[in-house]
Short mmCIF file of C-alpha atoms in Angstrom, two decimals:
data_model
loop_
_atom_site.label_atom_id
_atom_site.label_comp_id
_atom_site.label_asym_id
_atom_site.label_seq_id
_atom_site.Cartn_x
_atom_site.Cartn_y
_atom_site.Cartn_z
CA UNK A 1 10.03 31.52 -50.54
CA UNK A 2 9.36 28.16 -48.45
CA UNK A 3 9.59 29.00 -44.77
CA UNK A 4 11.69 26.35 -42.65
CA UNK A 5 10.80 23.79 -41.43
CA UNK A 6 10.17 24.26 -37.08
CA UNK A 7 12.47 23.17 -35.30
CA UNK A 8 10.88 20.04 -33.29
CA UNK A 9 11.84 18.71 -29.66
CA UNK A 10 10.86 15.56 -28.95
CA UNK A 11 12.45 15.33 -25.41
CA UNK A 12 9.37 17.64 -24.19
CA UNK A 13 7.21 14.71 -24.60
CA UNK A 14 5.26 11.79 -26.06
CA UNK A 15 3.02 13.94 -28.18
CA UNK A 16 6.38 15.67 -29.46
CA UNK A 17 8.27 12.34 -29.44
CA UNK A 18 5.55 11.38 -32.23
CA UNK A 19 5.52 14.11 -34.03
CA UNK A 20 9.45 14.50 -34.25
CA UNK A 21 8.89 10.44 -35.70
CA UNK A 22 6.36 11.00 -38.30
CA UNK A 23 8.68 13.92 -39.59
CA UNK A 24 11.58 11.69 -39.57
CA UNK A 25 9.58 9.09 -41.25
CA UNK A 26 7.68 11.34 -43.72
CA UNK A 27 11.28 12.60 -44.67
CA UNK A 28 12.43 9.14 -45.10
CA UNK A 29 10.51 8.62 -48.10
CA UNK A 30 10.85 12.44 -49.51
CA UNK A 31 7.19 13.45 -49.29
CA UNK A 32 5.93 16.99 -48.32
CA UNK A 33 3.44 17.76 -45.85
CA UNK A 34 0.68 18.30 -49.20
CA UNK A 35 2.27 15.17 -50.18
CA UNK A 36 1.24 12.46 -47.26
CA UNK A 37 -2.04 14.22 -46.12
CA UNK A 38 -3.22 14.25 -49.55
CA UNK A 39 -1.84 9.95 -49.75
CA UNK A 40 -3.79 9.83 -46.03
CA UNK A 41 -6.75 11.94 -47.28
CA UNK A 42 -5.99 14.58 -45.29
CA UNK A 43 -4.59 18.26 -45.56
CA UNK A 44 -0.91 18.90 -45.54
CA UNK A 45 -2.06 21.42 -42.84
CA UNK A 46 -2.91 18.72 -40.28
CA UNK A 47 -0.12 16.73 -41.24
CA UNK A 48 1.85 19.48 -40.09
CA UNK A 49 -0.02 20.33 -36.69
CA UNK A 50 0.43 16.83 -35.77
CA UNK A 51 4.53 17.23 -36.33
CA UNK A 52 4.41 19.92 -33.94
CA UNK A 53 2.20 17.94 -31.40
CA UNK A 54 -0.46 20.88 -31.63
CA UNK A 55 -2.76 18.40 -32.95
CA UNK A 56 -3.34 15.02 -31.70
CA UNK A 57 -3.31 12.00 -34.21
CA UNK A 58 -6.09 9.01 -34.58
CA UNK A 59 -5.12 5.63 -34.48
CA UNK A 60 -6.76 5.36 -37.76
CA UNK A 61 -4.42 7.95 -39.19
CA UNK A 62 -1.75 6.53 -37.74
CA UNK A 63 -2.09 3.11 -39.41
CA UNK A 64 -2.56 4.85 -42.80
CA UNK A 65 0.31 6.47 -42.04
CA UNK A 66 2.00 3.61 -41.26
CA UNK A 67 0.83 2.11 -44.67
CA UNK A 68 1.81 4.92 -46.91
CA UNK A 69 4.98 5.50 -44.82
CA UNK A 70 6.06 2.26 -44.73
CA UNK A 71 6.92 2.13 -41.54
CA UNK A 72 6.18 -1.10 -40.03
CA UNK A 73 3.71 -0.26 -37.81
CA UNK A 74 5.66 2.57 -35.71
CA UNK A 75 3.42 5.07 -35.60
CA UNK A 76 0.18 2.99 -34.96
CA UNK A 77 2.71 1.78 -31.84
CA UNK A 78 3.47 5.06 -30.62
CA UNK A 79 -0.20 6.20 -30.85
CA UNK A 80 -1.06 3.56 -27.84
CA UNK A 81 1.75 4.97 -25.63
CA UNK A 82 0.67 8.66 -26.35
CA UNK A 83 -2.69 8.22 -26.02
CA UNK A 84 -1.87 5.79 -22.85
CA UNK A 85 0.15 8.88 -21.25
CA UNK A 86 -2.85 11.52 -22.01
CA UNK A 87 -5.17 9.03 -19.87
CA UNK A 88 -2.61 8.47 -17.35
CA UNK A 89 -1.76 12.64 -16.56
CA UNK A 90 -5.30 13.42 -17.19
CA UNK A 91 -6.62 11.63 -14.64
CA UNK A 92 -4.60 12.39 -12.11
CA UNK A 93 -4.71 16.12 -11.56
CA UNK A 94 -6.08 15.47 -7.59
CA UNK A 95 -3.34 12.72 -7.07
CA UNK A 96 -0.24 14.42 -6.40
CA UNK A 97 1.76 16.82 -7.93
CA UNK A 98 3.22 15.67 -11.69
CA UNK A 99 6.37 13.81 -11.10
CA UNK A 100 9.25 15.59 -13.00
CA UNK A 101 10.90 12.48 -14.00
CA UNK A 102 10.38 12.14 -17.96
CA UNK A 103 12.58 9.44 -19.14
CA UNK A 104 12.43 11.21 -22.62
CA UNK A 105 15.14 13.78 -20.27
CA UNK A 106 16.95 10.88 -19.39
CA UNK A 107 17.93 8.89 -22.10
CA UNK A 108 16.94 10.76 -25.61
CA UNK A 109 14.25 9.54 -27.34
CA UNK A 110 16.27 9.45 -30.93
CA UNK A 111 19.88 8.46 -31.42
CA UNK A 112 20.08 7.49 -27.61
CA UNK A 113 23.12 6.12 -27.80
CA UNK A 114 25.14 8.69 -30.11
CA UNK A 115 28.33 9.54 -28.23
CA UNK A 116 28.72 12.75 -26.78
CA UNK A 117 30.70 15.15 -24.72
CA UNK A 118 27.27 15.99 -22.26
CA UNK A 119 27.29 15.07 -18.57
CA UNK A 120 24.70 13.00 -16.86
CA UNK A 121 23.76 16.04 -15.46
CA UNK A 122 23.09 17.57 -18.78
CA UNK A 123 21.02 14.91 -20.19
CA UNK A 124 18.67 15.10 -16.60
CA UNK A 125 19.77 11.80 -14.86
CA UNK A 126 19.85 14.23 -11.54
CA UNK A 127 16.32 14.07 -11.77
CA UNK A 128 15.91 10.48 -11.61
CA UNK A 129 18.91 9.82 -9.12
CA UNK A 130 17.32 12.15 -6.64
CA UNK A 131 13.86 9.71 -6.80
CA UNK A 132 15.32 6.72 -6.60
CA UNK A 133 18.02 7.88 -3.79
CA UNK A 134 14.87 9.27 -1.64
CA UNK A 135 13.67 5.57 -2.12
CA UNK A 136 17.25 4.48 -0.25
CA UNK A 137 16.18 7.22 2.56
CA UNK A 138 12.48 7.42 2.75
CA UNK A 139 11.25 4.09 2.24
CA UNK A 140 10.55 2.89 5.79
CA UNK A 141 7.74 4.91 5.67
CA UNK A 142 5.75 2.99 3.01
CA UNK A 143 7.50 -0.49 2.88
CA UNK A 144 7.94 -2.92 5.84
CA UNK A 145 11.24 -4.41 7.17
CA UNK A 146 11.70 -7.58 6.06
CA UNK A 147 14.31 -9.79 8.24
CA UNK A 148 17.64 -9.77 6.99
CA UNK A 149 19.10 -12.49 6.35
CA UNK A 150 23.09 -12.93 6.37
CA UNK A 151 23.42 -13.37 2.52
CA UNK A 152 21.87 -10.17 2.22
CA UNK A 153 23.94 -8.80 4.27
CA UNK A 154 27.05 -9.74 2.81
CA UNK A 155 25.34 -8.75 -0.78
CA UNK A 156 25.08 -5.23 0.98
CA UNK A 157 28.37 -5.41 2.07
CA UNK A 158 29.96 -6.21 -1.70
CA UNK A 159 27.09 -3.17 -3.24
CA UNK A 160 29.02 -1.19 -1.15
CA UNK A 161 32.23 -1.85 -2.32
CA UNK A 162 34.07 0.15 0.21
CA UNK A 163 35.79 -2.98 1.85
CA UNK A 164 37.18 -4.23 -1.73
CA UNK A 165 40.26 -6.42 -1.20
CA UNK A 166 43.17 -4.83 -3.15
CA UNK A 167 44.96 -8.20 -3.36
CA UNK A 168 41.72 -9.34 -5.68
CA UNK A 169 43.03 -10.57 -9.20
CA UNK A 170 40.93 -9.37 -12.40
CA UNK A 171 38.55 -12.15 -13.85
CA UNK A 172 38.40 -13.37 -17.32
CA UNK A 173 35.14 -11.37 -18.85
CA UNK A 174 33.83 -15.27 -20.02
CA UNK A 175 33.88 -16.46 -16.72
CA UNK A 176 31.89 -13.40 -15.41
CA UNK A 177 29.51 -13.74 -18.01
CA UNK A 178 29.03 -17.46 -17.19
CA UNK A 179 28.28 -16.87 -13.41
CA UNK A 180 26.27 -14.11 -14.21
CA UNK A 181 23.79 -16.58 -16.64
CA UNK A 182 24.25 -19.13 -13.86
CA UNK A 183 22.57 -16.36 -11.38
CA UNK A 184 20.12 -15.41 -14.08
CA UNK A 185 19.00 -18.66 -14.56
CA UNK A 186 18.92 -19.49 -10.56
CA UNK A 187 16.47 -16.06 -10.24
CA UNK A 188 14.20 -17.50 -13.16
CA UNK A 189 14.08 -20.82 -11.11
CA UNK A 190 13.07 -19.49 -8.40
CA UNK A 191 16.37 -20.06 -6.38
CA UNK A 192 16.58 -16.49 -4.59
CA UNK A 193 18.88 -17.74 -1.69
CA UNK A 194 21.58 -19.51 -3.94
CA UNK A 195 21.38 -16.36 -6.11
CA UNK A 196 21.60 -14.00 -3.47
CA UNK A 197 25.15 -16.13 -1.93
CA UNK A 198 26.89 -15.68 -5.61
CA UNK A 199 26.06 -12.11 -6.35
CA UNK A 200 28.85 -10.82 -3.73
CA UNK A 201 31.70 -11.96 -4.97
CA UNK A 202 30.50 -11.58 -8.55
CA UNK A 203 30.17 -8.34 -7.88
CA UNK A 204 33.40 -7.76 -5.95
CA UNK A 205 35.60 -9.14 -9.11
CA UNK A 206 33.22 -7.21 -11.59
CA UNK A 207 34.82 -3.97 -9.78
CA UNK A 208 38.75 -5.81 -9.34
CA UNK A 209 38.27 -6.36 -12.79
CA UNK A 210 37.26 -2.62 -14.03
CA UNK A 211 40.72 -0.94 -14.09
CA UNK A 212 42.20 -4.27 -16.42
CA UNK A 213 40.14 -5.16 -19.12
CA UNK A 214 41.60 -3.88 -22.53
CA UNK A 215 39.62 -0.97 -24.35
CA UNK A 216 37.82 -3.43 -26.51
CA UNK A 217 36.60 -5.04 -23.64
CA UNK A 218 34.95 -1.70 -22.40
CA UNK A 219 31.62 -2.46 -23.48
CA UNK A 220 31.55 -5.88 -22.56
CA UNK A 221 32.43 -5.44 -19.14
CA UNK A 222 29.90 -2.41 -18.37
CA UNK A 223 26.96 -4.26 -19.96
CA UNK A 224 27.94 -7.17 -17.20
CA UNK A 225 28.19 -4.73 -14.46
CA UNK A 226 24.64 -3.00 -15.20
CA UNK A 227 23.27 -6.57 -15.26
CA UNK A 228 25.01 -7.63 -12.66
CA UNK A 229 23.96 -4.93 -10.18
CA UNK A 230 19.88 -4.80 -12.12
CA UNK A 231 19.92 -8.56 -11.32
CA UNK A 232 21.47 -7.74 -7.75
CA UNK A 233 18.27 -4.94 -7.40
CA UNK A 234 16.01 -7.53 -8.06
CA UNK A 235 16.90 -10.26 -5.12
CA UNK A 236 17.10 -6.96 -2.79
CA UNK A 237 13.67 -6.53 -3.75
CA UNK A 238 12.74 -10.00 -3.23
CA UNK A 239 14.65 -10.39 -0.13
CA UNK A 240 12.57 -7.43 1.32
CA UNK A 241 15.11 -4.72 1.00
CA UNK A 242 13.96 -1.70 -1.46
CA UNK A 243 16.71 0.44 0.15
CA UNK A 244 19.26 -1.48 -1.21
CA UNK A 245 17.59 -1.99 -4.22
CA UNK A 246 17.62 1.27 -5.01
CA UNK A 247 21.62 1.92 -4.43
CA UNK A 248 21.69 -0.64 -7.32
CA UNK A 249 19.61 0.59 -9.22
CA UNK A 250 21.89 3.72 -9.62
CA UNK A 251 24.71 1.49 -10.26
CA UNK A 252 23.01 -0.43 -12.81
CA UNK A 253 21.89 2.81 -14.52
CA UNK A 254 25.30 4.08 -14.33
CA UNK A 255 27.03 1.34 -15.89
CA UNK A 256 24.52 0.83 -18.71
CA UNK A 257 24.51 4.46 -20.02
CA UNK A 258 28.26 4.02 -19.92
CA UNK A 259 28.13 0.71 -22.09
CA UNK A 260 26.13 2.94 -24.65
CA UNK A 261 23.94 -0.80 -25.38
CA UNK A 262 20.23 -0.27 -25.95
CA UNK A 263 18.89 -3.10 -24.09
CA UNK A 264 21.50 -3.25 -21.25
CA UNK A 265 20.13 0.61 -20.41
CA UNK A 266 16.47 -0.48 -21.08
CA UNK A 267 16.85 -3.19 -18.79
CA UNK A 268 18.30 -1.09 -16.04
CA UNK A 269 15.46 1.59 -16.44
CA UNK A 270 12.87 -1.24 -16.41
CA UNK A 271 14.63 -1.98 -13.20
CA UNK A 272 14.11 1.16 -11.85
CA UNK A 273 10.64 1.22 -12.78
CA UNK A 274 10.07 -2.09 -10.94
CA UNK A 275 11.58 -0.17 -7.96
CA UNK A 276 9.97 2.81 -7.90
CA UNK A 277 6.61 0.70 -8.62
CA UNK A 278 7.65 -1.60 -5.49
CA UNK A 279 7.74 2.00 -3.24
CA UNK A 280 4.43 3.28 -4.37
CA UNK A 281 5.63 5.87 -6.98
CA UNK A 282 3.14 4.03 -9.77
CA UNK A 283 2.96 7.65 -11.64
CA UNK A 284 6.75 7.75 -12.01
CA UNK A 285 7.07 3.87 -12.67
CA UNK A 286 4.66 4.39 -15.59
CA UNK A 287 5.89 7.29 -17.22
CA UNK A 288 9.64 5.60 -17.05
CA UNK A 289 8.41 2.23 -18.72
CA UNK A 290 6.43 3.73 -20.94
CA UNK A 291 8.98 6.39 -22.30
CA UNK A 292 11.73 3.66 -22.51
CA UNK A 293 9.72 1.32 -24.32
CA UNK A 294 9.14 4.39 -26.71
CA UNK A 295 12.96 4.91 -27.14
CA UNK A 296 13.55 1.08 -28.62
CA UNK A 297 11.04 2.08 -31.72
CA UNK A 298 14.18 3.48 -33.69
CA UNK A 299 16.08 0.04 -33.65
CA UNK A 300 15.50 -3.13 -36.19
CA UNK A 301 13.24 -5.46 -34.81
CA UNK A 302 14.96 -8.38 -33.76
CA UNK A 303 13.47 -10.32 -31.08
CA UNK A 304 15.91 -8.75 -28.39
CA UNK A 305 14.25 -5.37 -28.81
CA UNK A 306 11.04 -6.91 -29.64
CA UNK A 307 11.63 -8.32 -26.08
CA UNK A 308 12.75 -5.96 -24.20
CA UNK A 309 10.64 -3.56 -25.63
CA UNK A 310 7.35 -5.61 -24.75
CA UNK A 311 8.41 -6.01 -21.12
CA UNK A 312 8.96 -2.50 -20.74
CA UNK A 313 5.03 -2.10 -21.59
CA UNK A 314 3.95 -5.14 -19.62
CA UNK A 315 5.81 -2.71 -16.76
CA UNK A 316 4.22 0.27 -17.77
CA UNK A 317 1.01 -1.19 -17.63
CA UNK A 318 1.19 -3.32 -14.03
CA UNK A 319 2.00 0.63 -12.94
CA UNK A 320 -0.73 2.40 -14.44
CA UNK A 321 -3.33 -0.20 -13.12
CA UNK A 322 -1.68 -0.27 -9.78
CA UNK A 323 -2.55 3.56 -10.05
CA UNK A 324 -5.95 2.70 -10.75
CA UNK A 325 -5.27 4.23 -14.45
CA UNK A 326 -7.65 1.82 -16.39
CA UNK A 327 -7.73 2.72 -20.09
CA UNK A 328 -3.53 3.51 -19.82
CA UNK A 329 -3.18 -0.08 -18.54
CA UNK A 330 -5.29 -1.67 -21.51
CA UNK A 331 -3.39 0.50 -23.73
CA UNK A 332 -0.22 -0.44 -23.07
CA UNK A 333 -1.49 -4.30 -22.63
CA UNK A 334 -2.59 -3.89 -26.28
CA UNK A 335 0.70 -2.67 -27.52
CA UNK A 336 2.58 -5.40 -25.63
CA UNK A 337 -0.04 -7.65 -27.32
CA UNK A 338 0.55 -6.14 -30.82
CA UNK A 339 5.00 -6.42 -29.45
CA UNK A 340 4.14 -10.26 -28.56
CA UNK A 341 2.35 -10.75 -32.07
CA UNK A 342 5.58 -9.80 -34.24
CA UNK A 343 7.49 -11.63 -31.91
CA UNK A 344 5.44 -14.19 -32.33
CA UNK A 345 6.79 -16.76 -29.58
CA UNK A 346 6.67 -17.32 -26.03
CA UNK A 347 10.38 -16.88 -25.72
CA UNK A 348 13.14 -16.24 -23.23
CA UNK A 349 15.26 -13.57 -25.30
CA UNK A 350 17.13 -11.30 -23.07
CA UNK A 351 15.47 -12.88 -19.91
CA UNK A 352 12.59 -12.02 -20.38
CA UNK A 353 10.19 -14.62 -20.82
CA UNK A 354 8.06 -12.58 -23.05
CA UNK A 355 5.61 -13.78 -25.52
CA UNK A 356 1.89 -13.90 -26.07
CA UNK A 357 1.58 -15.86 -23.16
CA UNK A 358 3.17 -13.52 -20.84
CA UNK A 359 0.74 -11.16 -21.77
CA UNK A 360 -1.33 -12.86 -20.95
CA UNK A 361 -0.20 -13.60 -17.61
CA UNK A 362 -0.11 -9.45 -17.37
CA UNK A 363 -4.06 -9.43 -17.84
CA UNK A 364 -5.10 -11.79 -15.61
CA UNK A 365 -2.32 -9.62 -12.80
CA UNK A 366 -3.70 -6.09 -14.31
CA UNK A 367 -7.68 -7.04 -13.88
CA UNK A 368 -6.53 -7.91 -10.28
CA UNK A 369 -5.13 -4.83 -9.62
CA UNK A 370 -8.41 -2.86 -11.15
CA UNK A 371 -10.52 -4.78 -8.86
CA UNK A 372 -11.84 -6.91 -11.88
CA UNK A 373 -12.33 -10.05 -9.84
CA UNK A 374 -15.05 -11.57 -12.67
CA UNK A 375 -12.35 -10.59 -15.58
CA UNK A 376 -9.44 -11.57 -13.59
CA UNK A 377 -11.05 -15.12 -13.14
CA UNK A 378 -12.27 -15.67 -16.53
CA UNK A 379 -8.31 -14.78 -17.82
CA UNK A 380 -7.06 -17.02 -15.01
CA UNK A 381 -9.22 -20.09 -16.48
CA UNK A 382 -8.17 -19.04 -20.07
CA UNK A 383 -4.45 -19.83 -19.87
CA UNK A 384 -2.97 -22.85 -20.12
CA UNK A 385 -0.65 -23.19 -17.25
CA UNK A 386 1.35 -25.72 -18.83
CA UNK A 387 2.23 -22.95 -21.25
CA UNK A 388 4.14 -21.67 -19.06
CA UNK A 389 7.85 -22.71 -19.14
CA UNK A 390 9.31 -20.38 -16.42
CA UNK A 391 8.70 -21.35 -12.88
CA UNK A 392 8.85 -18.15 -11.46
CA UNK A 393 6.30 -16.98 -14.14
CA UNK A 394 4.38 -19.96 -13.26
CA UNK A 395 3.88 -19.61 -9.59
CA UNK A 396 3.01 -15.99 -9.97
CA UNK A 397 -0.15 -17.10 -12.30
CA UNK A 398 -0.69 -19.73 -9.57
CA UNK A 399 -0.62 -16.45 -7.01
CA UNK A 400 -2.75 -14.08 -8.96
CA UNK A 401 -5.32 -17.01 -10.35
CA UNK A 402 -5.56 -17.89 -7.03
CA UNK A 403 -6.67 -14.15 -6.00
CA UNK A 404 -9.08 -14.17 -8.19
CA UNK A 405 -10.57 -17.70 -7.64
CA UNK A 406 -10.59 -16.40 -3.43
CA UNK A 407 -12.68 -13.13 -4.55
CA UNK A 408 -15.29 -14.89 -6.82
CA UNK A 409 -15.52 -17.56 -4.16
CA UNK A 410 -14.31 -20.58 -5.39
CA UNK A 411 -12.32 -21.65 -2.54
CA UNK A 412 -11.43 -25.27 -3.93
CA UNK A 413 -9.50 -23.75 -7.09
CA UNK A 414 -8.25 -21.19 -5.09
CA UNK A 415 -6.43 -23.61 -2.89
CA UNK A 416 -5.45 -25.73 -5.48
CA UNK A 417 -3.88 -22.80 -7.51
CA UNK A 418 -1.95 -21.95 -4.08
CA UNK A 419 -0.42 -25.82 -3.94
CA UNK A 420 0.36 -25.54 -7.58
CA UNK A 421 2.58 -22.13 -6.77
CA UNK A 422 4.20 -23.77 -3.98
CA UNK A 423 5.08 -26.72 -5.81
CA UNK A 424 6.78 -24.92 -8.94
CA UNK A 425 8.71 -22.16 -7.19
CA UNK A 426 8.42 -22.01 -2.96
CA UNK A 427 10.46 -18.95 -2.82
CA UNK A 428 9.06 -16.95 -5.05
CA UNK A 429 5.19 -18.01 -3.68
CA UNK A 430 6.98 -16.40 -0.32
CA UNK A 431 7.77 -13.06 -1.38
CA UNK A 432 4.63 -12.09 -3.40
CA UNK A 433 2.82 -10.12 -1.22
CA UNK A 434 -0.97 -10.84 -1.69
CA UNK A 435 -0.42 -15.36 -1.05
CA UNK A 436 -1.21 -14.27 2.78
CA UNK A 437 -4.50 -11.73 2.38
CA UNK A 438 -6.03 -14.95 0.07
CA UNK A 439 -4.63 -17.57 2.33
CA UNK A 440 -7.08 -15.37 4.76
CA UNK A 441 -10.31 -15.31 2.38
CA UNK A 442 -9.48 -19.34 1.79
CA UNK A 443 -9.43 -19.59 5.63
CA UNK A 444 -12.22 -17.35 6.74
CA UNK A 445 -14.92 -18.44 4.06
CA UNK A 446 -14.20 -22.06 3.17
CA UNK A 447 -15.44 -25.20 4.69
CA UNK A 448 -13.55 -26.98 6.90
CA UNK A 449 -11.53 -29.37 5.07
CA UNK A 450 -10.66 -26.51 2.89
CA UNK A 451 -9.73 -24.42 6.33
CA UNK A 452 -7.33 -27.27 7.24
CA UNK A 453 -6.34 -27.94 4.19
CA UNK A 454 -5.24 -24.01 4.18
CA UNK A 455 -3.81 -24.38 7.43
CA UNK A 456 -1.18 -26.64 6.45
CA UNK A 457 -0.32 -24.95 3.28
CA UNK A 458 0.39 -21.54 5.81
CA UNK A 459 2.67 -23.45 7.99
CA UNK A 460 4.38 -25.34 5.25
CA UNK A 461 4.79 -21.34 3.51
CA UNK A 462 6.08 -19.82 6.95
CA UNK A 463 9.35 -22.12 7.07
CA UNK A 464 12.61 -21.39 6.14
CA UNK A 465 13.51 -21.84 2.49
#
């Protein structure tokens, strides 16, 4: 008598998460365990250790899986983000303490999105709302004040929402969705301040409008209040204000597990991975990316998901190299590489300006973060920057090239990689944190022309918007 099958849970984990996907898969296509180890040339034995993640899987195996399983390349995927998580927690054990966010707890790695009667508190968003709260508490004590401008201010004031004017009339959901592109397309410009002055009321008649939209219009409206409020999270950031950032962050989340979208809640948790990575919680950033990039495996590969999907592994990889996690960054830049390859265009699809040039982009920023000046400088002469279509994308290669130019010595391209970023996009050149340390080594080292030259690019940096 056949015993039954164990019961798998892949919220535990990635290792679980894969092995709860090859049974799926192996299902699929009505094989036995005997069946697909002896198509892989293995034993149905092994096959069956790997289901229940108490044996780990090559990525050899996992392509001939792939092959036999027809799978389209899911499991050779996966492989990179488990083996990219083994690096990441093994190397850390004299760190800190494991963080207890797992984003597989969060948001469930299969059928995500399957309503349900459970409470956030049931499917562990408690977990995550604590972190990113103690950001709104704690973080003067790793991130300096930035000034605060009156725009902020009054976005602060609408995040709030407690002053709400009663007497505000609903808005039509196509003329929120058209000021939120507008704002979209001002952050991708590089326009912070315009964006920051139309996010309050946006976000004022986003909440007059909550209590009068027809039940069709449900979904529609939460998916433009979690973008609304992750787009609001990222000008906070910019602006210098992580508290704030965080408070919608929590909004963002709320509304787009509510809108029960895939992308509009991968967007929000890439959001609060950018967030937690901005407050020096790279462990937790990681593991969220990662994990959420995981969850979009299940859903048909349009280049949306292929999208959103490859910029939650650019994330997760920025994080593990900012936590000096080496082989987990180049894993996770390879499976954005492989994302980027199917995609197979240097798009803009949900605004993200992914593509094989973004990536890129992520390897000349990731060998900076390693401390990799001589790689970072050979990837900085390798891309095109005409390529690059975005100009906030552009002046941040302009930033990081320029980085790595500064630390190899080349002073000249340094400086002219500076001018190029404050040509293209002036505010965003302001708020990236490492423009004044090179400004410094350009300073310090070069010769004089190149000193004065530097000089005037500072003072031309340090004024007003």
């Amino acid at each position: 008598m056949p015993h039954p099958s164990k019961p798998l849970n892949p919220e535990r984990g990635l290792p679980e998460w894969f092995g709860a996907e090859l049974r799926h898969h192996r299902r699929r296509a009505g094989l036995s365990q005997d069946d697909l180890g002896q198509r892989v040339h293995f034993s149905g034995d092994l096959i069956g250790k790997i289901e229940k993640a108490d044996r780990t899987c090559s990525l050899a195996l996992a392509e001939d899986l792939d092959r036999v399983l027809e799978t389209d390349g899911v499991l050779a995927r996966a492989w990179r983000l488990v083996e990219a998580q083994a690096d990441s927690h093994s190397a850390e054990p004299d760190r800190h303490p494991r963080s207890p966010i797992k984003a597989s707890n969060i948001i469930e790695s299969r059928g995500m999105l399957e309503r349900d009667d459970r409470t956030a508190s049931e499917k562990g968003l408690p977990v995550l709302r604590r972190e990113i709260l103690s950001v709104a508490l704690n973080w003067g004590a790793t991130v300096l004040l930035a000034p605060i401008t009156p725009a902020v201010t009054a976005l602060v004031d609408a995040l709030g929402g407690g002053s709400l004017d009663e007497t505000r009339r609903p808005v039509d959901l196509v003329n929120l969705s058209i000021r939120l592109v507008r704002v979209k397309n001002l952050m991708q410009a590089s326009a912070f301040d315009h964006a920051t002055g139309l996010l309050p009321a946006l976000l004022r008649d986003l909440e007059a409008t909550a209590n009068h939209v027809h039940e069709s219009e449900n979904q529609h409206l939460r998916m433009l209040t979690a973008d609304a409020h992750q787009v609001t999270a990222t000008v906070l950031l910019k602006q210098g204000d992580p508290a704030s950032a965080a408070l919608a962050v929590n909004r963002s989340i709320d509304a787009a597990i509510s809108s029960e979208d895939p992308l509009t809640i991968a967007t929000a948790f890439r959001t609060a991975s950018h967030t937690l990575l901005r407050t020096n919680r790279s462990t937790m950033a990681t593991d969220l990316a990662a994990s959420h990039a995981a969850n979009l495996d299940p859903y048909p590969a349009t280049p949306d998901r292929l999208s959103t999907q490859g910029s939650l592994l650019l994330k997760a990889a920025v994080a593990a190299a900012t936590g000096d996690q080496r082989s987990a960054a180049e894993s996770y830049l390879d499976a954005a590489a492989d994302t980027a390859d199917r995609l197979g265009v240097d798009g803009n699809y949900c605004w993200t300006g992914f593509g094989p040039t973004n990536v890129e982009l992520h390897r000349l920023h990731v060998a900076l973060e390693l401390g990799d000046l001589d790689q970072a400088t050979a990837e900085a002469r390798r891309i095109n920057a005409d390529r690059i279509a975005l100009p906030d994308r552009k002046a941040r290669y302009a930033v990081d090239a320029a980085a790595a130019y500064a630390g190899t010595g080349r002073f000249e391209d340094a400086l002219e990689s500076l001018w190029l970023a404050e040509s293209t996009a002036p505010q965003e050149t302001r708020t990236i944190k490492s423009v004044p340390e090179t400004m410094k080594t350009v300073h310090r080292s070069g010769s004089d022309r190149i000193r004065s030259d530097a000089s005037a690019l500072a003072e031309r940096l340090e004024q007003p918007a």
